Tab-separated table of C-alpha atoms and ligand atoms in Angstrom:
chain	number	residue	atom	x	y	z
J	1	UNK	CA	25.532	-14.385	-8.838
J	2	UNK	CA	23.417	-14.153	-5.739
J	3	UNK	CA	23.418	-17.352	-3.698
J	4	UNK	CA	19.996	-18.388	-2.436
J	5	UNK	CA	21.300	-19.724	0.830
J	6	UNK	CA	19.105	-17.204	2.659
J	7	UNK	CA	15.922	-18.809	1.409
J	8	UNK	CA	16.314	-22.278	2.921
J	9	UNK	CA	13.039	-23.337	4.428
J	10	UNK	CA	14.499	-24.213	7.810
J	11	UNK	CA	16.795	-21.222	8.182
J	12	UNK	CA	16.758	-18.721	11.014
J	13	UNK	CA	15.460	-15.430	9.638
J	14	UNK	CA	15.502	-11.808	10.749
J	15	UNK	CA	12.083	-12.262	12.376
J	16	UNK	CA	13.032	-13.443	15.884
J	17	UNK	CA	9.930	-15.384	16.886
J	18	UNK	CA	10.835	-15.874	20.545
J	19	UNK	CA	12.209	-12.372	21.018
J	20	UNK	CA	8.953	-10.850	19.718
J	21	UNK	CA	6.915	-12.924	22.148
J	22	UNK	CA	9.315	-11.931	24.953
J	23	UNK	CA	9.087	-8.217	24.113
J	24	UNK	CA	5.314	-8.322	24.013
J	25	UNK	CA	5.445	-9.944	27.449
J	26	UNK	CA	8.105	-7.750	29.084
J	27	UNK	CA	6.532	-4.418	28.056
J	28	UNK	CA	3.102	-5.132	29.482
J	29	UNK	CA	1.412	-2.283	31.315
J	30	UNK	CA	3.955	0.318	30.174
J	31	UNK	CA	4.588	3.507	32.143
J	32	UNK	CA	2.591	6.409	30.587
J	33	UNK	CA	5.676	8.641	30.830
J	34	UNK	CA	7.633	6.205	28.715
J	35	UNK	CA	4.783	6.054	26.167
J	36	UNK	CA	4.837	9.856	25.908
J	37	UNK	CA	8.602	9.789	25.375
J	38	UNK	CA	8.140	7.242	22.602
J	39	UNK	CA	5.489	9.400	20.895
J	40	UNK	CA	7.822	12.420	21.146
J	41	UNK	CA	10.699	10.421	19.645
J	42	UNK	CA	8.528	9.471	16.719
J	43	UNK	CA	7.300	13.044	16.245
J	44	UNK	CA	10.973	13.961	15.859
J	45	UNK	CA	10.820	11.596	12.863
J	46	UNK	CA	12.830	8.754	14.399
J	47	UNK	CA	12.029	5.154	13.581
J	48	UNK	CA	11.173	3.279	16.765
J	49	UNK	CA	13.013	0.298	18.223
J	50	UNK	CA	11.188	-3.034	18.713
J	51	UNK	CA	10.902	-2.558	22.476
J	52	UNK	CA	9.244	0.831	21.989
J	53	UNK	CA	6.759	-0.468	19.454
J	54	UNK	CA	5.945	-3.379	21.759
J	55	UNK	CA	5.271	-0.904	24.563
J	56	UNK	CA	2.863	1.104	22.386
J	57	UNK	CA	1.058	-2.086	21.407
J	58	UNK	CA	0.676	-2.990	25.067
J	59	UNK	CA	-1.058	0.210	26.161
J	60	UNK	CA	-4.331	-0.638	27.896
J	61	UNK	CA	-5.504	2.767	29.049
J	62	UNK	CA	-7.949	4.252	26.529
J	63	UNK	CA	-6.926	7.832	27.312
J	64	UNK	CA	-3.335	6.975	26.549
J	65	UNK	CA	-4.514	5.446	23.282
J	66	UNK	CA	-6.092	8.803	22.439
J	67	UNK	CA	-2.634	10.355	22.859
J	68	UNK	CA	-1.197	7.734	20.519
J	69	UNK	CA	-3.910	8.497	17.941
J	70	UNK	CA	-3.228	12.208	18.234
J	71	UNK	CA	0.513	11.626	17.865
J	72	UNK	CA	-0.036	9.527	14.740
J	73	UNK	CA	-2.349	12.187	13.283
J	74	UNK	CA	0.148	14.973	13.983
J	75	UNK	CA	3.012	13.002	12.465
J	76	UNK	CA	0.951	12.289	9.387
J	77	UNK	CA	0.217	15.969	8.892
J	78	UNK	CA	3.863	16.863	9.469
J	79	UNK	CA	5.200	14.398	6.927
J	80	UNK	CA	2.464	14.281	4.307
J	81	UNK	CA	0.378	17.383	4.905
J	82	UNK	CA	-3.217	16.829	3.847
J	83	UNK	CA	-2.446	15.042	0.586
J	84	UNK	CA	-3.724	11.581	-0.133
J	85	UNK	CA	-2.565	9.577	-3.135
J	86	UNK	CA	-5.153	7.629	-5.139
J	87	UNK	CA	-4.738	4.430	-7.121
J	88	UNK	CA	-6.723	1.463	-8.432
J	89	UNK	CA	-5.967	-2.263	-8.341
J	90	UNK	CA	-6.062	-4.163	-11.629
J	91	UNK	CA	-6.302	-7.934	-11.406
J	92	UNK	CA	-4.648	-9.543	-14.414
J	93	UNK	CA	-5.226	-13.219	-13.683
J	94	UNK	CA	-6.349	-15.553	-10.907
J	95	UNK	CA	-4.621	-18.775	-11.893
J	96	UNK	CA	-2.645	-19.993	-8.899
J	97	UNK	CA	-0.537	-22.989	-7.888
J	98	UNK	CA	-0.534	-22.105	-4.201
J	99	UNK	CA	-3.126	-23.119	-1.687
J	100	UNK	CA	-3.306	-20.235	0.789
J	101	UNK	CA	-6.212	-21.224	3.031
J	102	UNK	CA	-7.655	-17.695	3.149
J	103	UNK	CA	-7.633	-16.820	-0.556
J	104	UNK	CA	-10.364	-17.374	-3.129
J	105	UNK	CA	-7.728	-17.923	-5.825
J	106	UNK	CA	-6.109	-20.920	-4.063
J	107	UNK	CA	-5.519	-23.884	-6.331
J	108	UNK	CA	-7.923	-26.229	-4.520
J	109	UNK	CA	-10.859	-23.797	-4.822
J	110	UNK	CA	-13.117	-25.278	-7.463
J	111	UNK	CA	-15.794	-22.668	-6.710
J	112	UNK	CA	-14.295	-19.856	-8.770
J	113	UNK	CA	-13.979	-19.171	-12.476
J	114	UNK	CA	-10.328	-18.969	-13.569
J	115	UNK	CA	-9.464	-16.188	-15.924
J	116	UNK	CA	-6.417	-14.392	-17.310
J	117	UNK	CA	-6.956	-11.218	-19.296
J	118	UNK	CA	-5.970	-11.360	-22.952
J	119	UNK	CA	-3.947	-8.380	-24.192
J	120	UNK	CA	-7.099	-7.004	-25.793
J	121	UNK	CA	-9.127	-7.394	-22.605
J	122	UNK	CA	-6.302	-5.812	-20.643
J	123	UNK	CA	-6.346	-2.827	-22.964
J	124	UNK	CA	-10.107	-2.493	-22.436
J	125	UNK	CA	-9.617	-2.547	-18.680
J	126	UNK	CA	-6.938	0.128	-18.831
J	127	UNK	CA	-9.067	2.262	-21.144
J	128	UNK	CA	-11.943	2.036	-18.671
J	129	UNK	CA	-9.640	3.055	-15.790
J	130	UNK	CA	-7.997	5.913	-17.676
J	131	UNK	CA	-11.431	7.172	-18.735
J	132	UNK	CA	-12.353	7.510	-15.080
J	133	UNK	CA	-9.243	9.580	-14.401
J	134	UNK	CA	-6.845	7.050	-12.882
J	135	UNK	CA	-3.092	7.617	-13.230
J	136	UNK	CA	-1.684	5.014	-10.855
J	137	UNK	CA	-2.391	1.286	-10.823
J	138	UNK	CA	-1.324	-1.740	-8.916
J	139	UNK	CA	-1.392	-4.819	-11.109
J	140	UNK	CA	-2.122	-8.093	-9.288
J	141	UNK	CA	-1.399	-11.684	-10.349
J	142	UNK	CA	-1.873	-15.152	-8.870
J	143	UNK	CA	1.232	-17.323	-8.793
J	144	UNK	CA	1.382	-19.531	-11.857
J	145	UNK	CA	3.927	-20.538	-14.525
J	146	UNK	CA	1.776	-18.556	-16.997
J	147	UNK	CA	2.628	-15.394	-15.079
J	148	UNK	CA	6.340	-15.452	-15.878
J	149	UNK	CA	8.449	-12.299	-15.482
J	150	UNK	CA	8.215	-11.887	-19.272
J	151	UNK	CA	4.412	-12.076	-19.126
J	152	UNK	CA	4.258	-9.640	-16.231
J	153	UNK	CA	6.545	-7.235	-18.116
J	154	UNK	CA	4.448	-7.547	-21.263
J	155	UNK	CA	1.220	-6.745	-19.415
J	156	UNK	CA	2.813	-3.716	-17.728
J	157	UNK	CA	4.050	-2.430	-21.076
J	158	UNK	CA	0.515	-2.751	-22.371
J	159	UNK	CA	-0.736	-0.653	-19.468
J	160	UNK	CA	1.790	2.112	-20.120
J	161	UNK	CA	1.154	2.251	-23.851
J	162	UNK	CA	-2.639	2.475	-23.624
J	163	UNK	CA	-3.653	6.124	-23.984
J	164	UNK	CA	-7.144	7.594	-24.121
J	165	UNK	CA	-7.538	11.299	-24.935
J	166	UNK	CA	-5.519	13.260	-22.407
J	167	UNK	CA	-5.170	10.267	-20.137
J	168	UNK	CA	-2.648	7.532	-19.466
J	169	UNK	CA	-1.380	5.431	-16.600
J	170	UNK	CA	1.834	6.965	-15.287
J	171	UNK	CA	2.870	4.588	-12.542
J	172	UNK	CA	2.333	0.835	-12.330
J	173	UNK	CA	3.008	-0.862	-9.009
J	174	UNK	CA	3.063	-4.645	-8.835
J	175	UNK	CA	1.709	-7.240	-6.410
J	176	UNK	CA	2.875	-10.615	-7.621
J	177	UNK	CA	4.708	-13.702	-6.447
J	178	UNK	CA	8.321	-13.332	-5.258
J	179	UNK	CA	10.741	-13.626	-8.188
J	180	UNK	CA	14.370	-14.558	-8.720
J	181	UNK	CA	16.802	-11.651	-9.071
J	182	UNK	CA	16.825	-12.237	-12.829
J	183	UNK	CA	13.002	-12.248	-12.896
J	184	UNK	CA	12.881	-8.920	-11.085
J	185	UNK	CA	15.344	-7.434	-13.579
J	186	UNK	CA	13.030	-8.351	-16.440
J	187	UNK	CA	10.069	-6.751	-14.665
J	188	UNK	CA	12.066	-3.679	-13.678
J	189	UNK	CA	13.117	-3.124	-17.288
J	190	UNK	CA	9.618	-1.924	-18.254
J	191	UNK	CA	9.645	0.717	-15.534
J	192	UNK	CA	7.672	-0.261	-12.465
J	193	UNK	CA	6.918	1.700	-9.329
J	194	UNK	CA	6.730	-0.327	-6.123
J	195	UNK	CA	6.996	-4.125	-5.974
J	196	UNK	CA	4.761	-5.355	-3.158
J	197	UNK	CA	4.893	-8.673	-1.359
J	198	UNK	CA	2.849	-9.234	1.779
J	199	UNK	CA	4.328	-11.771	4.153
J	200	UNK	CA	0.715	-12.498	5.256
J	201	UNK	CA	1.873	-13.646	8.713
J	202	UNK	CA	5.299	-13.275	10.308
J	203	UNK	CA	4.492	-16.130	12.702
J	204	UNK	CA	6.267	-19.118	11.176
J	205	UNK	CA	4.058	-21.816	12.641
J	206	UNK	CA	0.861	-20.121	11.479
J	207	UNK	CA	2.484	-19.479	8.096
J	208	UNK	CA	3.279	-23.152	7.697
J	209	UNK	CA	-0.282	-24.193	8.530
J	210	UNK	CA	-1.942	-21.741	6.150
J	211	UNK	CA	0.374	-22.346	3.177
J	212	UNK	CA	0.402	-26.102	2.797
J	213	UNK	CA	1.444	-26.415	-0.867
J	214	UNK	CA	3.268	-24.654	-3.668
J	215	UNK	CA	6.223	-22.263	-3.718
J	216	UNK	CA	4.556	-19.990	-1.189
J	217	UNK	CA	4.869	-22.710	1.462
J	218	UNK	CA	8.524	-21.637	1.807
J	219	UNK	CA	8.420	-18.842	4.424
J	220	UNK	CA	12.012	-17.730	3.840
J	221	UNK	CA	11.727	-17.610	0.033
J	222	UNK	CA	8.874	-15.138	0.471
J	223	UNK	CA	10.449	-13.245	3.360
J	224	UNK	CA	13.603	-12.513	1.361
J	225	UNK	CA	11.590	-11.844	-1.810
J	226	UNK	CA	12.027	-8.100	-1.494
J	227	UNK	CA	15.749	-8.469	-0.752
J	228	UNK	CA	16.052	-10.022	-4.204
J	229	UNK	CA	13.988	-7.168	-5.657
J	230	UNK	CA	16.448	-4.708	-4.100
J	231	UNK	CA	19.391	-6.703	-5.440
J	232	UNK	CA	17.827	-6.387	-8.889
J	233	UNK	CA	17.708	-2.612	-8.465
J	234	UNK	CA	14.037	-2.191	-7.529
J	235	UNK	CA	14.402	0.168	-4.613
J	236	UNK	CA	10.746	0.931	-3.946
J	237	UNK	CA	9.405	-2.126	-2.174
J	238	UNK	CA	6.183	-2.613	-0.216
J	239	UNK	CA	5.692	-4.940	2.727
J	240	UNK	CA	2.466	-6.010	4.419
J	241	UNK	CA	0.697	-8.471	6.674
J	242	UNK	CA	-2.762	-9.940	6.280
J	243	UNK	CA	-4.426	-9.144	9.585
J	244	UNK	CA	-6.697	-11.804	11.065
J	245	UNK	CA	-4.398	-14.797	10.594
J	246	UNK	CA	-2.456	-14.374	13.830
J	247	UNK	CA	-2.149	-11.970	16.792
J	248	UNK	CA	-2.161	-8.408	15.374
J	249	UNK	CA	0.480	-7.242	17.828
J	250	UNK	CA	2.886	-9.946	16.680
J	251	UNK	CA	2.316	-8.953	13.032
J	252	UNK	CA	3.090	-5.282	13.723
J	253	UNK	CA	6.354	-6.415	15.342
J	254	UNK	CA	7.070	-8.578	12.278
J	255	UNK	CA	6.556	-5.577	9.981
J	256	UNK	CA	8.950	-3.552	12.124
J	257	UNK	CA	11.648	-6.246	12.058
J	258	UNK	CA	11.231	-6.466	8.281
J	259	UNK	CA	11.660	-2.687	8.056
J	260	UNK	CA	14.802	-2.770	10.182
J	261	UNK	CA	16.232	-5.600	8.089
J	262	UNK	CA	15.741	-3.649	4.839
J	263	UNK	CA	17.225	-0.512	6.386
J	264	UNK	CA	20.257	-2.408	7.660
J	265	UNK	CA	20.913	-4.376	4.508
J	266	UNK	CA	20.066	-1.802	1.836
J	267	UNK	CA	19.986	1.535	3.620
J	268	UNK	CA	16.354	2.003	2.542
J	269	UNK	CA	13.275	0.877	4.430
J	270	UNK	CA	9.951	-0.090	2.846
J	271	UNK	CA	8.381	2.455	0.518
J	272	UNK	CA	4.969	1.361	1.766
J	273	UNK	CA	3.402	-0.794	4.453
J	274	UNK	CA	-0.002	-2.427	3.877
J	275	UNK	CA	-2.258	-3.857	6.548
J	276	UNK	CA	-5.200	-5.579	4.823
J	277	UNK	CA	-7.724	-7.329	7.050
J	278	UNK	CA	-8.981	-10.744	6.034
J	279	UNK	CA	-12.276	-10.479	4.088
J	280	UNK	CA	-14.751	-13.185	3.036
J	281	UNK	CA	-13.787	-14.895	-0.219
J	282	UNK	CA	-16.007	-17.241	-2.192
J	283	UNK	CA	-15.993	-20.864	-1.013
J	284	UNK	CA	-13.245	-20.081	1.518
J	285	UNK	CA	-14.487	-20.820	5.044
J	286	UNK	CA	-11.354	-19.553	6.813
J	287	UNK	CA	-11.782	-16.113	5.277
J	288	UNK	CA	-15.225	-15.650	6.872
J	289	UNK	CA	-13.988	-16.975	10.161
J	290	UNK	CA	-10.609	-15.375	10.852
J	291	UNK	CA	-8.548	-17.296	13.422
J	292	UNK	CA	-7.560	-13.965	15.058
J	293	UNK	CA	-10.279	-11.441	14.199
J	294	UNK	CA	-9.152	-7.805	14.307
J	295	UNK	CA	-11.845	-5.330	15.396
J	296	UNK	CA	-12.253	-1.848	13.915
J	297	UNK	CA	-10.807	-0.385	17.090
J	298	UNK	CA	-7.787	-2.685	16.870
J	299	UNK	CA	-7.332	-1.711	13.228
J	300	UNK	CA	-7.125	1.934	14.268
J	301	UNK	CA	-4.605	1.043	16.944
J	302	UNK	CA	-2.359	-0.930	14.646
J	303	UNK	CA	-2.429	1.813	12.014
J	304	UNK	CA	-1.424	4.439	14.586
J	305	UNK	CA	1.378	2.250	15.948
J	306	UNK	CA	2.755	1.513	12.463
J	307	UNK	CA	2.623	5.247	11.647
J	308	UNK	CA	4.596	6.121	14.754
J	309	UNK	CA	7.005	3.197	14.417
J	310	UNK	CA	8.093	3.901	10.831
J	311	UNK	CA	7.491	7.637	10.359
J	312	UNK	CA	8.872	7.826	6.809
J	313	UNK	CA	6.912	5.009	5.189
J	314	UNK	CA	3.844	5.323	2.983
J	315	UNK	CA	0.787	3.541	4.370
J	316	UNK	CA	-1.876	1.973	2.171
J	317	UNK	CA	-5.508	1.443	3.127
J	318	UNK	CA	-7.683	-0.402	0.624
J	319	UNK	CA	-11.357	-0.550	-0.257
J	320	UNK	CA	-11.516	-3.852	1.592
J	321	UNK	CA	-12.644	-1.546	4.413
J	322	UNK	CA	-15.995	0.307	4.473
J	323	UNK	CA	-16.114	4.023	3.586
J	324	UNK	CA	-16.852	5.442	7.062
J	325	UNK	CA	-14.083	3.437	8.702
J	326	UNK	CA	-11.667	4.441	5.944
J	327	UNK	CA	-12.390	8.089	6.663
J	328	UNK	CA	-11.476	7.579	10.318
J	329	UNK	CA	-8.385	5.490	9.693
J	330	UNK	CA	-6.983	7.846	7.038
J	331	UNK	CA	-6.476	10.484	9.726
J	332	UNK	CA	-4.167	8.181	11.671
J	333	UNK	CA	-1.425	8.029	9.098
J	334	UNK	CA	-2.605	6.634	5.790
J	335	UNK	CA	-1.005	8.196	2.706
J	336	UNK	CA	-2.528	6.144	-0.128
J	337	UNK	CA	-5.966	4.690	-0.807
J	338	UNK	CA	-7.575	2.980	-3.766
J	339	UNK	CA	-10.820	4.329	-5.166
J	340	UNK	CA	-13.441	3.155	-7.653
J	341	UNK	CA	-11.923	-0.304	-7.333
J	342	UNK	CA	-13.222	-3.481	-8.952
J	343	UNK	CA	-11.375	-6.686	-8.241
J	344	UNK	CA	-13.380	-8.997	-10.471
J	345	UNK	CA	-11.165	-9.943	-13.402
J	346	UNK	CA	-12.249	-7.888	-16.396
J	347	UNK	CA	-14.859	-5.987	-14.426
J	348	UNK	CA	-13.776	-2.392	-15.048
J	349	UNK	CA	-14.787	-2.621	-18.690
J	350	UNK	CA	-17.613	-5.129	-18.304
J	351	UNK	CA	-19.257	-3.396	-15.359
J	352	UNK	CA	-19.978	-6.596	-13.471
J	353	UNK	CA	-18.285	-4.944	-10.527
J	354	UNK	CA	-18.003	-7.311	-7.646
J	355	UNK	CA	-18.721	-10.498	-9.536
J	356	UNK	CA	-17.861	-12.892	-6.756
J	357	UNK	CA	-17.090	-15.927	-8.866
J	358	UNK	CA	-14.010	-14.276	-10.291
J	359	UNK	CA	-12.969	-11.998	-7.489
J	360	UNK	CA	-10.651	-12.791	-4.674
J	361	UNK	CA	-12.688	-11.360	-1.815
J	362	UNK	CA	-15.379	-8.725	-1.191
J	363	UNK	CA	-14.721	-4.999	-1.260
J	364	UNK	CA	-16.624	-2.918	1.251
J	365	UNK	CA	-16.123	0.551	-0.205
J	366	UNK	CA	-17.983	0.569	-3.526
J	367	UNK	CA	-17.799	4.360	-4.089
J	368	UNK	CA	-16.699	5.648	-7.478
J	369	UNK	CA	-13.434	7.532	-7.923
J	370	UNK	CA	-15.357	10.791	-8.305
J	371	UNK	CA	-17.317	10.192	-5.090
J	372	UNK	CA	-14.174	9.375	-3.109
J	373	UNK	CA	-12.426	12.477	-4.430
J	374	UNK	CA	-15.424	14.628	-3.564
J	375	UNK	CA	-15.583	13.250	-0.022
J	376	UNK	CA	-11.858	13.813	0.503
J	377	UNK	CA	-12.142	17.377	-0.783
J	378	UNK	CA	-15.062	18.045	1.539
J	379	UNK	CA	-12.849	16.984	4.418
J	380	UNK	CA	-10.185	19.468	3.360
J	381	UNK	CA	-7.858	16.829	1.954
J	382	UNK	CA	-6.025	17.094	-1.348
J	383	UNK	CA	-6.428	14.003	-3.524
J	384	UNK	CA	-3.271	13.484	-5.570
J	385	UNK	CA	-2.329	11.402	-8.608
J	386	UNK	CA	1.244	12.574	-8.405
J	387	UNK	CA	3.910	10.366	-10.001
J	388	UNK	CA	6.596	13.042	-10.318
J	389	UNK	CA	9.275	11.597	-8.052
J	390	UNK	CA	9.295	8.194	-9.602
J	391	UNK	CA	9.375	9.642	-13.108
J	392	UNK	CA	12.169	12.044	-12.207
J	393	UNK	CA	14.169	9.085	-10.875
J	394	UNK	CA	13.675	10.140	-7.267
J	395	UNK	CA	13.114	6.589	-5.993
J	396	UNK	CA	14.442	4.564	-3.099
J	397	UNK	CA	15.147	7.745	-1.225
J	398	UNK	CA	11.447	7.920	-0.528
J	399	UNK	CA	12.474	9.865	2.516
J	400	UNK	CA	12.571	12.927	0.281
J	401	UNK	CA	9.314	14.363	1.498
J	402	UNK	CA	10.267	13.191	4.937
J	403	UNK	CA	13.872	14.226	5.255
J	404	UNK	CA	14.369	17.229	3.024
J	405	UNK	CA	13.078	20.399	4.671
J	406	UNK	CA	10.569	22.168	2.458
J	407	UNK	CA	10.318	19.268	-0.020
J	408	UNK	CA	6.577	18.857	0.504
J	409	UNK	CA	5.945	22.557	-0.096
J	410	UNK	CA	8.230	22.777	-3.110
J	411	UNK	CA	7.301	19.527	-4.834
J	412	UNK	CA	4.541	17.429	-3.294
J	413	UNK	CA	1.878	20.082	-2.792
J	414	UNK	CA	2.368	21.713	-6.221
J	415	UNK	CA	2.350	18.339	-7.967
J	416	UNK	CA	-0.724	17.220	-6.036
J	417	UNK	CA	-2.505	20.420	-7.085
J	418	UNK	CA	-1.457	19.959	-10.717
J	419	UNK	CA	-2.748	16.398	-10.870
J	420	UNK	CA	-5.940	17.368	-9.054
J	421	UNK	CA	-6.473	20.209	-11.516
J	422	UNK	CA	-5.981	17.800	-14.438
J	423	UNK	CA	-8.564	15.487	-12.914
J	424	UNK	CA	-11.056	18.324	-12.425
J	425	UNK	CA	-10.592	19.469	-16.018
J	426	UNK	CA	-10.859	16.069	-17.660
J	427	UNK	CA	-12.967	13.749	-15.544
J	428	UNK	CA	-14.745	15.306	-12.573
J	429	UNK	CA	-18.483	15.732	-12.119
J	430	UNK	CA	-19.638	19.297	-11.860
J	431	UNK	CA	-20.021	19.194	-8.092
J	432	UNK	CA	-16.579	17.691	-7.573
J	433	UNK	CA	-15.053	20.294	-9.878
J	434	UNK	CA	-16.644	23.101	-7.927
J	435	UNK	CA	-15.397	21.844	-4.562
J	436	UNK	CA	-12.014	20.983	-6.055
J	437	UNK	CA	-11.463	24.475	-7.423
J	438	UNK	CA	-12.233	25.884	-4.003
J	439	UNK	CA	-9.732	23.558	-2.296
J	440	UNK	CA	-7.035	24.405	-4.855
J	441	UNK	CA	-7.534	28.105	-4.143
J	442	UNK	CA	-7.315	27.524	-0.404
J	443	UNK	CA	-4.132	25.507	-0.814
J	444	UNK	CA	-2.581	28.199	-3.002
J	445	UNK	CA	-2.994	30.703	-0.194
J	446	UNK	CA	-0.893	28.497	2.082
J	447	UNK	CA	2.122	28.593	-0.276
J	448	UNK	CA	4.917	31.152	-0.201
J	449	UNK	CA	4.449	33.922	-2.810
J	450	UNK	CA	7.293	32.605	-4.979
J	451	UNK	CA	6.006	29.038	-5.107
J	452	UNK	CA	2.399	30.190	-5.430
J	453	UNK	CA	3.297	32.157	-8.533
J	454	UNK	CA	4.910	29.135	-10.179
J	455	UNK	CA	1.991	26.884	-9.266
J	456	UNK	CA	-0.499	29.405	-10.621
J	457	UNK	CA	1.427	29.441	-13.893
J	458	UNK	CA	1.274	25.641	-14.020
J	459	UNK	CA	-2.471	25.666	-13.360
J	460	UNK	CA	-3.018	28.149	-16.198
J	461	UNK	CA	-1.094	25.815	-18.532
J	462	UNK	CA	-3.292	22.883	-17.490
J	463	UNK	CA	-6.461	24.882	-18.009
J	464	UNK	CA	-5.335	25.769	-21.488
J	465	UNK	CA	-4.845	22.104	-22.373
J	466	UNK	CA	-1.279	21.207	-21.420
J	467	UNK	CA	-0.952	17.914	-19.519
J	468	UNK	CA	1.597	16.226	-17.266
J	469	UNK	CA	2.755	19.534	-15.815
J	470	UNK	CA	4.997	18.785	-12.843
J	471	UNK	CA	7.931	19.931	-10.737
F	501	SAM	N1	-0.414	-14.188	-5.580
F	501	SAM	C1	0.412	-13.149	-5.082
F	501	SAM	C2	0.706	-13.344	-3.609
F	501	SAM	O1	0.053	-14.142	-2.964
F	501	SAM	O2	1.580	-12.648	-3.144
F	501	SAM	C3	-0.171	-11.774	-5.261
F	501	SAM	C4	-1.633	-11.622	-5.350
F	501	SAM	S1	-2.516	-11.933	-3.855
F	501	SAM	C5	-4.070	-12.021	-4.581
F	501	SAM	C6	-2.437	-10.344	-3.049
F	501	SAM	C7	-2.769	-10.320	-1.592
F	501	SAM	O3	-4.159	-10.514	-1.379
F	501	SAM	C8	-2.148	-11.385	-0.747
F	501	SAM	O4	-0.812	-11.079	-0.462
F	501	SAM	C9	-3.034	-11.394	0.485
F	501	SAM	O5	-2.498	-10.610	1.525
F	501	SAM	C10	-4.330	-10.757	0.007
F	501	SAM	N2	-5.495	-11.624	0.257
F	501	SAM	C11	-5.629	-12.926	-0.068
F	501	SAM	N3	-6.812	-13.399	0.368
F	501	SAM	C12	-7.439	-12.378	1.000
F	501	SAM	C13	-8.701	-12.256	1.684
F	501	SAM	N4	-9.543	-13.260	1.795
F	501	SAM	N5	-8.998	-11.051	2.229
F	501	SAM	C14	-8.156	-10.004	2.137
F	501	SAM	N6	-6.971	-10.066	1.495
F	501	SAM	C15	-6.604	-11.250	0.936
F	502	SF4	FE1	-2.464	-17.532	-4.906
F	502	SF4	FE2	-1.693	-15.200	-3.876
F	502	SF4	FE3	-4.161	-16.146	-3.420
F	502	SF4	FE4	-2.105	-17.339	-2.300
F	502	SF4	S1	-2.776	-15.207	-1.920
F	502	SF4	S2	-3.783	-18.381	-3.336
F	502	SF4	S3	-0.534	-17.114	-3.855
F	502	SF4	S4	-3.318	-15.523	-5.359
């Protein structure tokens, strides 16, 4: 039995508060030669050390920043090629016992309507999502006794068993409160993808101020939440910080220390890193007035530094950000985005989109899935709904595409093309289909003759009605 001694509220954790402040001080005005060495180290696919990340964060010279952006872009292409994975968030319920000062769902907010989807409503939501072409979801829950591990598992099972025509959800990721090891086991048993927990802020004093009540007020319980997930056998875990609560440079350092901790303890770093910026939520003054606002330029910088610091990790950019900024930031290292998202509870099937009274905050990219896919295709990117690795049991070792030479060409690109082809056949508008076919043909030309032949065979199968073709 795992002993919870690591989650005492007053314990010393793996996020060394003073050391981070010291590093951010001692690496000020870094030598450009050193910065170039750090970029080169990262391009060789090495995870950076805290001192190196601190140095990148401390660059002042804008020309040197351009080199950092270029490095991040090159690394992204090297590891992920031009694929981008698409998903949608599905909010299951906004009941919450915590009082996070920035969140519309906080218990003291009387200005929102509380709602938990019934199983029937959940099915309607999933049907609406599948009908648009989605294959990957992240299900989101407030923290409340109603949302027990059993309830979470039951809702995920409902998602997986809802089929419409050719469509179904093939991977469900989870963003929910930290669980006990036993709780995670129950959730894992229904077959989940990534379990995400954002630490929000790695700065303990700020954390304490912003989380005054409820289980989330315990910094260490949350910080070690993904350790318990790993102990329960969930080896795809996602970390994140909510940018705007404290100094963005400190948060990037916190994410790096969290990464190093997971690597050291479990031999596997985070499957994904998220970097949401604080957005206005209904009746939540702090959310419209971030204590440490992060500008668009700073967002680009932090994305590039995270990309270079943890070359193997997936990076998630959400529709919290506006479309034009998303297009720019994607180039710097993002591997997953959501599209066609609604975060009002029940709003995929009811079409009341952004209904503020029930949603947690405002989304700034309201484009439909088809529009997002079309835009990505126009930019020469390959939208992917691939879930092959997770379904073939290739989890944890998410370094596959990163560490195994030729993996991307043999698996990722073909599977991305298969899932794109399925989307074009079943859900795309005419214009998107036309552009999509063109991109598929261009991508085929880049493959070796042997792989191209196999992919072409797979595409023929899909066009004649077969589904879920994958390597
Ligand atoms: N209740 C669970 C928790 O707190 O971990 C999971 C759901 S919570 C709604 C998911 C994430 O939303 C939080 O971890 C937080 O980072 C983010 N969030 C909360 N308020 C936000 C706001 N005003 N703007 C942007 N993101 C916000
Ligand atoms: Fe509840 Fe999560 Fe919102 Fe905090 S962030 S109030 S725990 S839903």
